[in-house]
Every structure is written in C-alpha cells, then in structure tokens.
Coordinates of C-alpha atoms and ligand atoms in Angstrom, one line a residue:
X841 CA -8.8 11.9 9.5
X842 CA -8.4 9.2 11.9
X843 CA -5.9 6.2 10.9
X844 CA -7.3 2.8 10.8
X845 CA -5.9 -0.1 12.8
X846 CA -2.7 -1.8 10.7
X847 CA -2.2 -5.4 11.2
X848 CA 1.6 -4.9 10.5
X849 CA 1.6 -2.4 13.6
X850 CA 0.5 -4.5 16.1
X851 CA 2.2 -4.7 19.1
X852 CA 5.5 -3.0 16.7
X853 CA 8.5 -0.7 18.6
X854 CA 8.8 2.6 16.2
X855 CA 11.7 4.8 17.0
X856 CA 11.0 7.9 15.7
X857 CA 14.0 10.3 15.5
X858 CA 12.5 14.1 15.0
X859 CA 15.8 16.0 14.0
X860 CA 15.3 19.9 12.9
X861 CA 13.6 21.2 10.3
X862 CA 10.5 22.7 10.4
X863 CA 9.2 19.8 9.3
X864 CA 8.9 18.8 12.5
X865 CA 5.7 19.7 13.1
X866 CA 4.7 17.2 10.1
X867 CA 6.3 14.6 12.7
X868 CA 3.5 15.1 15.4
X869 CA 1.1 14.2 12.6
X870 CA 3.4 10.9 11.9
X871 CA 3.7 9.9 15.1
X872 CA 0.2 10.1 16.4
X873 CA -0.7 8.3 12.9
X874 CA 1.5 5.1 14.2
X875 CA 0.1 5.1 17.8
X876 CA -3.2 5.0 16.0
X877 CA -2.3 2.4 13.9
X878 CA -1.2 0.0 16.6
X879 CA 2.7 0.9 16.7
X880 CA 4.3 1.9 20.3
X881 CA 6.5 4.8 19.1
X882 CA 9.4 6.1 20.9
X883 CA 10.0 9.8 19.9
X884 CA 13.8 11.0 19.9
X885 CA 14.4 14.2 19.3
X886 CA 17.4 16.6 18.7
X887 CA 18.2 19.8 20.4
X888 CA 17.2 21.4 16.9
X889 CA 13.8 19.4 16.8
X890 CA 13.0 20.8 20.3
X891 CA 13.0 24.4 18.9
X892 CA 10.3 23.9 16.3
X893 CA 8.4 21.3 18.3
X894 CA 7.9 20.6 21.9
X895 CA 8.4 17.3 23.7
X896 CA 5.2 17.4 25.2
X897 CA 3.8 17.6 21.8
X898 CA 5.3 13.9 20.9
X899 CA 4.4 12.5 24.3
X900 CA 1.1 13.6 23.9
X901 CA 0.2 12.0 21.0
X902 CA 2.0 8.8 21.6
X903 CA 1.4 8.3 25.3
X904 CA 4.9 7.5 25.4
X905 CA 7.9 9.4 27.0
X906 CA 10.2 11.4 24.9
X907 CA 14.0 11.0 25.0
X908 CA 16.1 14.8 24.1
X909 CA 19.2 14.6 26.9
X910 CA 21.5 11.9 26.6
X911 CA 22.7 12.5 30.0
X912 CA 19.4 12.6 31.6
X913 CA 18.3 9.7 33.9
X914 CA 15.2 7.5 32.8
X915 CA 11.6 7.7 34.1
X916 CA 12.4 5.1 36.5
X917 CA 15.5 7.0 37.9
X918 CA 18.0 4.2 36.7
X919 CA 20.4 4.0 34.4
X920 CA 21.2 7.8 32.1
X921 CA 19.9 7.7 28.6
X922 CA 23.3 7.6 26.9
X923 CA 23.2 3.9 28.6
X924 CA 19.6 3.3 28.5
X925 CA 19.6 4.0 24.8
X926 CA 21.1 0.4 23.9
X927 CA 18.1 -1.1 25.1
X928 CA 15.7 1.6 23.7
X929 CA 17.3 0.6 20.2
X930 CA 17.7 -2.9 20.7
X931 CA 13.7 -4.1 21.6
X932 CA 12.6 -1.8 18.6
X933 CA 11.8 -3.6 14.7
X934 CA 12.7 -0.3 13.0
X935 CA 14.3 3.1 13.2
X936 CA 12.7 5.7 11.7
X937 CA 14.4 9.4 11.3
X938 CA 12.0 12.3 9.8
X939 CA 12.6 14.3 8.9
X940 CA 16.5 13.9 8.9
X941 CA 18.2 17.0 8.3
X942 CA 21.6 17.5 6.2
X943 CA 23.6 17.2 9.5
X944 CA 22.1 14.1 11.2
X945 CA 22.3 12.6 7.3
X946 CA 25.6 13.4 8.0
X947 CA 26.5 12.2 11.3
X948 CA 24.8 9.0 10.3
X949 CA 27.1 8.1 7.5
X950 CA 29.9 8.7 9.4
X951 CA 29.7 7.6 12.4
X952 CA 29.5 10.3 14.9
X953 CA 27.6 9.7 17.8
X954 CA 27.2 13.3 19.7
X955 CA 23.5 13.3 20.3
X956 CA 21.0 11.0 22.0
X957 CA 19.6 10.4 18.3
X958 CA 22.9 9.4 16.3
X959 CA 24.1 7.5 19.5
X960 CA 21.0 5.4 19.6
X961 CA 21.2 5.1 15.3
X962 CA 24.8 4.1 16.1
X963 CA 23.4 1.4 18.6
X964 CA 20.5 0.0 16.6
X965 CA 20.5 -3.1 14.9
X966 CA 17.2 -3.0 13.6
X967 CA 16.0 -1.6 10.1
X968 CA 17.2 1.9 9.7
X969 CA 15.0 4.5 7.6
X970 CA 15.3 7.7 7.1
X971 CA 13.3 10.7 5.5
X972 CA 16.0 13.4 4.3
X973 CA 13.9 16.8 4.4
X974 CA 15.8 20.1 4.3
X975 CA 15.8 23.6 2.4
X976 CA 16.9 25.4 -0.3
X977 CA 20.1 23.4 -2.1
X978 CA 21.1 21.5 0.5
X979 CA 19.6 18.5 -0.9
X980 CA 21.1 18.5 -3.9
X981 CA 24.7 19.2 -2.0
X982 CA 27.6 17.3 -3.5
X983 CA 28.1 16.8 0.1
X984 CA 24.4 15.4 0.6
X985 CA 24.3 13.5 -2.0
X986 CA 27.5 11.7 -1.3
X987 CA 26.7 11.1 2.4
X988 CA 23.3 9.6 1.0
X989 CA 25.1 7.0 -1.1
X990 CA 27.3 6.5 1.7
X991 CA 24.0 5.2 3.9
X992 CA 22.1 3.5 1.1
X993 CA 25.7 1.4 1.1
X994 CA 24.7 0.4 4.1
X995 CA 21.6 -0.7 3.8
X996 CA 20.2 2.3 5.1
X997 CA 16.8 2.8 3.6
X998 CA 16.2 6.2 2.2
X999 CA 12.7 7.7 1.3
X1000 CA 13.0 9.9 -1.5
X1001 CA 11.8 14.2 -0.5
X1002 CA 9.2 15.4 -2.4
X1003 CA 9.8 18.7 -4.4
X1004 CA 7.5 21.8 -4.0
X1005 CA 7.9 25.2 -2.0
X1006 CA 10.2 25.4 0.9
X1007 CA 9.5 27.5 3.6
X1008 CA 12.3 29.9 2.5
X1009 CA 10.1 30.4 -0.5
X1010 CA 12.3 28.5 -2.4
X1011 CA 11.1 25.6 -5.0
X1012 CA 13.4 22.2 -4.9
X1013 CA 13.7 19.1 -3.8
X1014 CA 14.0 18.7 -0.3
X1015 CA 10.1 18.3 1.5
X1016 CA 9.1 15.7 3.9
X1017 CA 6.6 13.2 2.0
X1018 CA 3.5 13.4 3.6
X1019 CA 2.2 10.7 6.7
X1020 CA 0.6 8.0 4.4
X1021 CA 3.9 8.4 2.2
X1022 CA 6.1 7.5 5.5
X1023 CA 3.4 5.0 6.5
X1024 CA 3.6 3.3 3.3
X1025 CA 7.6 2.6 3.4
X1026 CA 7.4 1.5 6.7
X1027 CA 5.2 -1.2 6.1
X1028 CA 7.3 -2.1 3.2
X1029 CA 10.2 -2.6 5.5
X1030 CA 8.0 -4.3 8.4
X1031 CA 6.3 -6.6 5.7
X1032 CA 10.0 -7.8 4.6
X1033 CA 10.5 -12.0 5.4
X1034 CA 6.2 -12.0 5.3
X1035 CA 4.6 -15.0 3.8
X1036 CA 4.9 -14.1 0.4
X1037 CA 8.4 -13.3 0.5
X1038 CA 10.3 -13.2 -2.8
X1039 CA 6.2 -13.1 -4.8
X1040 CA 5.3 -11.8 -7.8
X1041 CA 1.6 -11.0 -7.1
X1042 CA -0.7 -9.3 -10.1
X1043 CA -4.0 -7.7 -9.1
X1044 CA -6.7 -5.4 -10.8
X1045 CA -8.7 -3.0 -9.1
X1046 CA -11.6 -0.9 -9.8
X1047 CA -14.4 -0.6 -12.9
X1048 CA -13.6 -0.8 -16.1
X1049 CA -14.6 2.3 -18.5
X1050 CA -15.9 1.5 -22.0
X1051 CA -16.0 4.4 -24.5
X1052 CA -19.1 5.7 -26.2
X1053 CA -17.7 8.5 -27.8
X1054 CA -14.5 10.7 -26.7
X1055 CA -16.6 12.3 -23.6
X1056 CA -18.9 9.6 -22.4
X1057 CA -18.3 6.0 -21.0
X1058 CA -20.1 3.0 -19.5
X1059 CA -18.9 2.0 -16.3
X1060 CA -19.8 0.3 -13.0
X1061 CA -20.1 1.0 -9.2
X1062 CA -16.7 -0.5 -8.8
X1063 CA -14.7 1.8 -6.3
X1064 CA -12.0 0.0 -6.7
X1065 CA -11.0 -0.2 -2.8
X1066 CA -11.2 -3.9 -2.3
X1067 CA -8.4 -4.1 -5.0
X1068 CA -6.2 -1.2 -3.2
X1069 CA -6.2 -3.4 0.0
X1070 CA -5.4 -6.4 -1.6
X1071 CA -2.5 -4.8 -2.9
X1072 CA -1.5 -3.3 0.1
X1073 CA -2.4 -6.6 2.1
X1074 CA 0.2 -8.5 -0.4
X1075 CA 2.5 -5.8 0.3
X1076 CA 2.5 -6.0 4.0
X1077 CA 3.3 -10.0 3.8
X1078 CA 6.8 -9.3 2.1
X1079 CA 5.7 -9.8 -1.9
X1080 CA 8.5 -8.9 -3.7
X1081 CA 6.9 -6.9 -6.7
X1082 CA 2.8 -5.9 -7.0
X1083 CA 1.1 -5.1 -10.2
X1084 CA -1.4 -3.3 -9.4
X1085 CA -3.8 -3.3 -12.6
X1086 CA -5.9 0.2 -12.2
X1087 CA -9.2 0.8 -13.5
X1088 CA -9.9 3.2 -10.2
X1089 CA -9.3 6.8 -10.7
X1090 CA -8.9 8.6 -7.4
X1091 CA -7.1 5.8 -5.1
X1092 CA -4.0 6.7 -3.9
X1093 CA -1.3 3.9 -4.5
X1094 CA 0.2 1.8 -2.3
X1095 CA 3.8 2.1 -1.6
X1096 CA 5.8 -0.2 -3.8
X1097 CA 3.3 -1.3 -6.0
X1098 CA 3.9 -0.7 -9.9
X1099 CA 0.4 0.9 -10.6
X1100 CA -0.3 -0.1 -14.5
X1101 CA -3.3 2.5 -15.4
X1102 CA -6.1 1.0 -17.5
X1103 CA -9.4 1.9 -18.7
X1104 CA -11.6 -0.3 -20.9
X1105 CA -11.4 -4.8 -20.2
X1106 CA -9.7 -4.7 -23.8
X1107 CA -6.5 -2.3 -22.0
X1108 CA -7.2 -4.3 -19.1
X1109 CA -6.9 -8.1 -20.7
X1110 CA -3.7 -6.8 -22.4
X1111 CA -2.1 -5.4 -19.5
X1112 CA -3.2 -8.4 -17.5
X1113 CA -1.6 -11.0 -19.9
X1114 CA 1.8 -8.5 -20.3
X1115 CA 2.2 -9.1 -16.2
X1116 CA 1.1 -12.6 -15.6
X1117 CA 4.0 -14.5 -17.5
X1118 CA 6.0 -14.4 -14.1
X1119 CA 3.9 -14.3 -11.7
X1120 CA 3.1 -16.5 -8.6
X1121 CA -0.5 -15.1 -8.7
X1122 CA -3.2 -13.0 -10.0
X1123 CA -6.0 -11.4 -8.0
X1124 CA -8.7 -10.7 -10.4
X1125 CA -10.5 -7.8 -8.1
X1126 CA -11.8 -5.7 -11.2
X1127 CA -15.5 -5.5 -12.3
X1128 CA -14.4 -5.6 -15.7
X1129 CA -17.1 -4.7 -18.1
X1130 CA -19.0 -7.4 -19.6
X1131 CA -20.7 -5.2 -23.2
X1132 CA -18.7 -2.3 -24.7
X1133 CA -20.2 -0.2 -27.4
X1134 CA -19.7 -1.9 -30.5
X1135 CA -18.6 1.3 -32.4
X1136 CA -17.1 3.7 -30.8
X1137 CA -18.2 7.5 -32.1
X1138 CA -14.9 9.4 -33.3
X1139 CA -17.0 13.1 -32.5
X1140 CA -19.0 14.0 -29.2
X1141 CA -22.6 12.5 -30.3
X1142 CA -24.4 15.2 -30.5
X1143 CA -28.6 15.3 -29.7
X1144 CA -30.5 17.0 -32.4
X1145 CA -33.9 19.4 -31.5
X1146 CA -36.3 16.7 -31.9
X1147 CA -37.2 16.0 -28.0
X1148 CA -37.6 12.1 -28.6
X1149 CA -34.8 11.1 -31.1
X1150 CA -31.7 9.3 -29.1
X1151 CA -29.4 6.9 -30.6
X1152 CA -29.5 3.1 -29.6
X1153 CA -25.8 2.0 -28.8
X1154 CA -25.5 -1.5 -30.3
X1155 CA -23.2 -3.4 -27.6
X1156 CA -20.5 -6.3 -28.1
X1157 CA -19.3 -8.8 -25.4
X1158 CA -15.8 -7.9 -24.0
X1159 CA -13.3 -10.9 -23.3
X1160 CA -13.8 -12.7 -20.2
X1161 CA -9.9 -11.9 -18.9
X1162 CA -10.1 -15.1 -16.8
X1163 CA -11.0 -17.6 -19.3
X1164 CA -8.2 -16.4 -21.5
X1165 CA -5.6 -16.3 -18.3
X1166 CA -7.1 -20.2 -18.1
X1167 CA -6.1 -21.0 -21.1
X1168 CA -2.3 -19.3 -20.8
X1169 CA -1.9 -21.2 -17.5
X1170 CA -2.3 -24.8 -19.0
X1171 CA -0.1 -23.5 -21.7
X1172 CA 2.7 -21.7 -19.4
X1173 CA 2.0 -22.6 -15.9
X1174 CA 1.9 -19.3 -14.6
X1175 CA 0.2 -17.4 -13.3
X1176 CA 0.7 -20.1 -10.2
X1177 CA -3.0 -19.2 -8.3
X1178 CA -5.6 -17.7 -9.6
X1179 CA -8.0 -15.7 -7.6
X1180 CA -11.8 -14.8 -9.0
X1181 CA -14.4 -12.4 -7.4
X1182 CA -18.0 -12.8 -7.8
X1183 CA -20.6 -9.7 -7.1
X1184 CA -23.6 -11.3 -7.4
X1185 CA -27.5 -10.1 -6.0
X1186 CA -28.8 -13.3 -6.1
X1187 CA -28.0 -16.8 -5.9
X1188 CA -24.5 -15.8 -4.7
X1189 CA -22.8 -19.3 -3.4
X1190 CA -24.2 -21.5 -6.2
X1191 CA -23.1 -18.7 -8.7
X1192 CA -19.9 -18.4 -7.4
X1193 CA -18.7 -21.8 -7.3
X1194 CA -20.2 -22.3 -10.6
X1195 CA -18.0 -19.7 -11.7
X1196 CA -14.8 -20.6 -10.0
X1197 CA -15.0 -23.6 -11.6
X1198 CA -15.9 -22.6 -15.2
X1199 CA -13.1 -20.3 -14.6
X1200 CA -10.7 -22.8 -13.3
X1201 CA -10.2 -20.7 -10.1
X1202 CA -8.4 -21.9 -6.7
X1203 CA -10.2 -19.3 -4.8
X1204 CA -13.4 -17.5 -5.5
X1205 CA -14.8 -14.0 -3.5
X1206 CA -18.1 -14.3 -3.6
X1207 CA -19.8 -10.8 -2.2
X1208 CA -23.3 -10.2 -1.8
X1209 CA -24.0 -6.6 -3.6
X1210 CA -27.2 -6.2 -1.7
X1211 CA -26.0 -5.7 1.6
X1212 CA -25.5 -1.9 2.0
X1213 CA -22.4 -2.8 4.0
X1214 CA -20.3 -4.9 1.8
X1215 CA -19.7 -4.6 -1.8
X1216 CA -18.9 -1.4 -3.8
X1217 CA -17.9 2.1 -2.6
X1218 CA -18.1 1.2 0.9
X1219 CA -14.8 0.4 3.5
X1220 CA -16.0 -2.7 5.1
X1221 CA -17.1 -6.0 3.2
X1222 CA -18.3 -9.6 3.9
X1223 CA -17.6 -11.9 1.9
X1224 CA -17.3 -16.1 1.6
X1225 CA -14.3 -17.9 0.5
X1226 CA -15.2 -20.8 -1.9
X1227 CA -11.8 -23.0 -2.9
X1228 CA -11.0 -25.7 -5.6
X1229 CA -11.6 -28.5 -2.9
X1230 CA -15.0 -27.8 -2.6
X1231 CA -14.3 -25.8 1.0
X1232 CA -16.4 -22.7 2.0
X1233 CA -15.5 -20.2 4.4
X1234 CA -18.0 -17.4 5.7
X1235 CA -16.1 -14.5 7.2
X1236 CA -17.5 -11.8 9.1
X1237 CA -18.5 -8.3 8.4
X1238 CA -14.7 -6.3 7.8
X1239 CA -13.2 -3.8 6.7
X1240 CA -11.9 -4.2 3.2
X1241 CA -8.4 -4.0 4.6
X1242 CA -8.9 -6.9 6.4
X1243 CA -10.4 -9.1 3.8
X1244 CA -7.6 -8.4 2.3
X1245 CA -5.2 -9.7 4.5
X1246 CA -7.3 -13.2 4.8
X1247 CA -7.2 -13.6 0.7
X1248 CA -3.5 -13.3 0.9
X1249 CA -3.1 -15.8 3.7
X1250 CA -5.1 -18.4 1.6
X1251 CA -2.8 -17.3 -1.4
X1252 CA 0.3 -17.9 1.2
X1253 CA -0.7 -20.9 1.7
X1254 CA -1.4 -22.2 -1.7
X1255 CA 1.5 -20.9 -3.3
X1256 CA 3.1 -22.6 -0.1
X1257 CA 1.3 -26.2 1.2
X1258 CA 2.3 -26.8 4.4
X1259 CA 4.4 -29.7 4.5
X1260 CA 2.4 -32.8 5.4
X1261 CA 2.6 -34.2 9.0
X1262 CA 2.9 -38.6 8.8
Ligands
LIG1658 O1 -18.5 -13.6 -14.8 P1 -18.3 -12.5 -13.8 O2 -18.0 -11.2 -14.4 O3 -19.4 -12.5 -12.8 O4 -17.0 -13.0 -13.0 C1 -16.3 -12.2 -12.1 C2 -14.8 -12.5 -12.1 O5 -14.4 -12.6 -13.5 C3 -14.1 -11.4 -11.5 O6 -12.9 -11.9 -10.9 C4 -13.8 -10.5 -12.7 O7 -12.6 -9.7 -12.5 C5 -13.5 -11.5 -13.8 N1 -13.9 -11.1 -15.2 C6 -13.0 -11.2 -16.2 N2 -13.3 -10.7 -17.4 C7 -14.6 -10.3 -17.7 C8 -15.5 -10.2 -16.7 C9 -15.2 -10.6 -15.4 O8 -11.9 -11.6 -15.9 N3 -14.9 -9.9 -18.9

C-alpha cells in the first residue's frame, strides 16, 4: 500500500538507526513509509543491521545515503563520519532506533559510544525514540528491563514490542510493532508543542448501530473515516488526551487516542456526556442514528412459511446528543467548542446553518452526500465551514486527512483567539 502525504512530515529530518535483529528487513518498509510521507530520513545502521539488510536497500528507498563506518569520510570527501555525525544529529527533529536490539538498549543507557549509531544517539539533542525488538527472553531480561527504565528516565521514548512468534519459534514479547504502529508514535512526538498543546479534545466517529433483535441492526453509510482523521489531525497538533468515541468497526486507531467503543446513540450519548466534563472540545463526527426500534426482540425474529407475513418495527426517536451537550455547556461551561456535522442531499448551506444554530454550534461541517467524492466510505471529502459569526468557508475537494487538519486549525484558533492588534 502506498503511504499518503503527512502534513507533520513535511520537510522533517528522521534519523533512523537499523541496529540487528531480523527485524531489520521490517525497517526497509519503515523507512520507505517516511520518505513517502514527506520525511527526509537518514538511515544508520550497525555492523549487525548490515548482515540482515543491505545499505543499498535503505538508500534505495530513501534516496538518501546511508551512514555504517564511523571512520569513513562523507560523500563530499570532507570531514569522517565519527565528526560529521554531530551535524547529522544536530539538523534532525527526531531520532528514531528500530528496531533497537538488547545491546544498543544497552549502550544507550549507559553511555557507550562505540558505533556510528550510539555515537550519533550520544550526540543528538533531538527527541530520542526507540523500538526495542529482540528474541526469545531477552526482553523480559532483568538486565533489559532495568536498562529500559534507565532510558525512559531520561526521557527516552520507548515503544512498547508486540508479542507473537519469534523467528526462533519462540512465543513472547519482544516483535517490532508494525510501520503504521512506528508511524503513529512518531507523529505523537513531532505533534508535541502543536496548537492544541495541553487539549482535551472528544470526537465520535462512525454510524451508530441500533438493535432489532440480538442478530440484526439498523445502521447508516457512516465509514467512520472522517472521524479517524480528525482524531489523528488533533493528535498531530500536540492535544494532550483524544477521546475517540467509536461507532466504526474496522478502523484502526490512532496512536494515543483512548478509543471508547460504542454501538447504539443511547451508548453513544452516555459515553459522550462521561468525556465532555473536561474537555476543551467535542467533534461531533458521528451519524448517530436518528429512530431506534422501539422494542428490541430478546430471540432472533424468526419468519414464519407464509411468503407475505413480515413484522412492522415500530420506531422511537433517539436523543439528539448535541442538544443535550447544549444544555450541559450553559450549565458547566465545558465542553469549551463545539463542533457539528451536517450530511445533507439537499439544501445543504441553509440546513446547516440552521442546524448549527439550533444546536448552538461554533463550527458546522456541512458535506454534500451526493457528490460521489465526498461524504461516506470514500478518502477524500469537500466540505464548507459555516461558524457562529455568520462566516462561510468553501474548501476544496481533499482528502479526509486533510479536512481534518483545517477543522482543527479553526478549533486552535477558537479555543485560542489571537490576541487583538490596536
Ligand atoms: O440533525 P442532524 O442529525 O442532521 O445533525 C447532525 C449533527 O448532529 C452531527 O454532528 C451529529 O453527530 C449530531 N447528532 C446528534 N444526535 C443525534 C443526531 C445527530 O448529536 N441524535
């Protein structure tokens, strides 16, 4: 799969230390993923590395030369790499060592600068992150696990080995998370000091399910996807802690979001009014149902011979989550912003604003569901802005990620006014 564009990346220095384990070959993956993504990455490798994975592998997918001898002169035939290194570690924005084996974990937390890699970690003043993968016990070494809390002491960011099957055959603790895994905690650590720094940001995602019986449901088109990026978009600028609200099923979760699984608008109102008393604001992204069954059948309803006879389901209105969040907000002030969507086929501006403000919205999404390239399922949307003050922006055809990242700014900056100029 190719790797979309990531704002975050843009024009970003990666250092990418390969150390060796055979996960190694997981790193070629990693790194091409950043180069895709925007990111200039910098492969360092160990000796070790170089026996599972070539340099030329790394070089090819970054575009980039690779750094192995510390004693080597650089490309330009200057200074040797054991010098040049400060500077390689110095322009970068983060460090980035996977999969980082029991012995670089090691050298690492105490100091010991041998190798191109732990000299240039040594150097490094930028964020530091690394991605312990090794076999059989070695993870859950006394030794290990002491040296780890020796680095998280120092701010070292560690990302947490899956378990499963080690190529020894063994089961533990110990893999390499996959790319999007690594992706994710990067962003988390580039997102840090981002415009909603310090945030408490709530949003809900996906279609709501509302039970017929124990096997069948009504639902909508909802993907869910729009609410994914937002999340991840909040992320990215720094927020502090994400509620993501779930209705979606098969969306993988963004990295350091608190995913709060939901089903029907009744589990979804709760959970919404449970996360809300803190928070700075609430992206309501959901196409929460508007009837659910009015009874719901305890047994599977079952069809009888006669070809015509089906039941008639007798449906109830759910609660609008909005006007009750209105309500708690002139009681408790919080949530701070409040963020509505409207999917509409026809009509959409007129309905949206009339919404945003029965709602008491700041900022309304209004998407047009017609259009076969925005709204549900799809990755890209287009969408208008409509605010409290009556202001309307049109944006263009995106991806999804990208509205995202333009609803956040317009959160940023209400939960922020720019102070006024005389
Ligand atoms: O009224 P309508 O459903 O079109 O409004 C859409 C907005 O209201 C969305 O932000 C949706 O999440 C929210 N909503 C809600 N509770 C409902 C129905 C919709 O909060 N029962």
């Amino acid at each position: 799969m190719t790797q979309q564009k990531i704002t975050l990346f843009d024009n970003k220095r990666i250092i990418l230390g390969v150390t060796g384990s055979i996960a190694a070959y997981k790193a070629v993956d990693l790194a091409s993923k950043l180069t895709q993504a925007g990111a200039k990455v910098d492969v360092l490798m160990t000796a070790a590395a170089q026996k599972f994975v070539t340099p030329l592998a790394f070089q090819s997918v970054t575009g980039r030369p690779v750094y192995t001898d510390m004693w080597q002169a650089d490309s330009s035939g200057g200074l040797p790499t054991h010098i040049a290194h400060v500077g390689l570690a110095e322009g970068a924005d983060v460090l980035l060592i996977a999969p980082c084996t029991a012995n670089t974990l090691a050298k690492i937390a105490h100091g010991l600068a041998d190798d191109l890699l732990s000299l240039t970690t040594l150097a490094a003043r930028c964020p530091l992150v690394i991605a312990p993968a090794m076999d059989g016990g070695m993870y859950e070494s006394e030794v290990t696990q002491f040296n780890l809390r020796v680095v998280k002491g120092r701010g070292v960011q560690v990302i947490e080995p899956d378990e499963g099957r080690f190529a020894s055959g063994l089961v533990g603790k110990g893999r390499l998370p996959e790319t999007p895994t690594l992706i994710g905690h990067l962003r988390r650590v580039l997102g840090r000091g981002g415009t909603l720094n310090g945030r408490k940001i709530v949003v809900t995602a996906g279609g709501t399910r509302e039970a017929i019986d124990p096997v069948r449901y009504i639902s909508n088109r909802s993907s869910g996807k729009q609410g994914y990026a937002l999340a991840q978009a909040a992320l990215d600028a720094g927020a502090k802690t994400v509620v993501l609200i779930s209705a979606a099923q098969h969306l993988p979760a963004p990295v350091g979001a608190t995913v709060v699984p939901v089903s029907s608008a009744a589990e979804m109102l709760y959970a919404v009014l449970e996360h809300i008393a803190s928070a700075d604001a609430l992206l309501m992204a959901a196409a929460v149902a508007d009837f659910t069954p009015e009874h719901v059948a305890a047994q599977k309803i079952k069809k009888s011979d006669a070809p015509n006879d089906a039941p008639t389901l007798a449906l109830t209105r759910t609660p609008d989550i909005l006007l009750v969040v209105k309500k708690r907000r002139a009681d408790t002030g919080f949530p701070r912003v409040v963020v509505g969507f409207a999917a509409e086929s026809h009509n959409l501006l007129a309905n949206a604003r009339a919404k945003l403000e029965r709602k008491g919205l700041h900022l309304m999404v209004a998407n047009d569901i017609t259009a076969e390239d925005a709204g549900f399922e799809v990755d890209t949307n287009r969408v208008v802005l409509l605010d409290a003050a009556g202001g309307q922006e049109s944006l263009d055809l995106m991806s999804k990620a990208a509205v995202g990242e333009m609803i956040v700014r317009r959160v940023a900056a209400l939960l922020a006014p720019p102070t006024q100029k005389e």
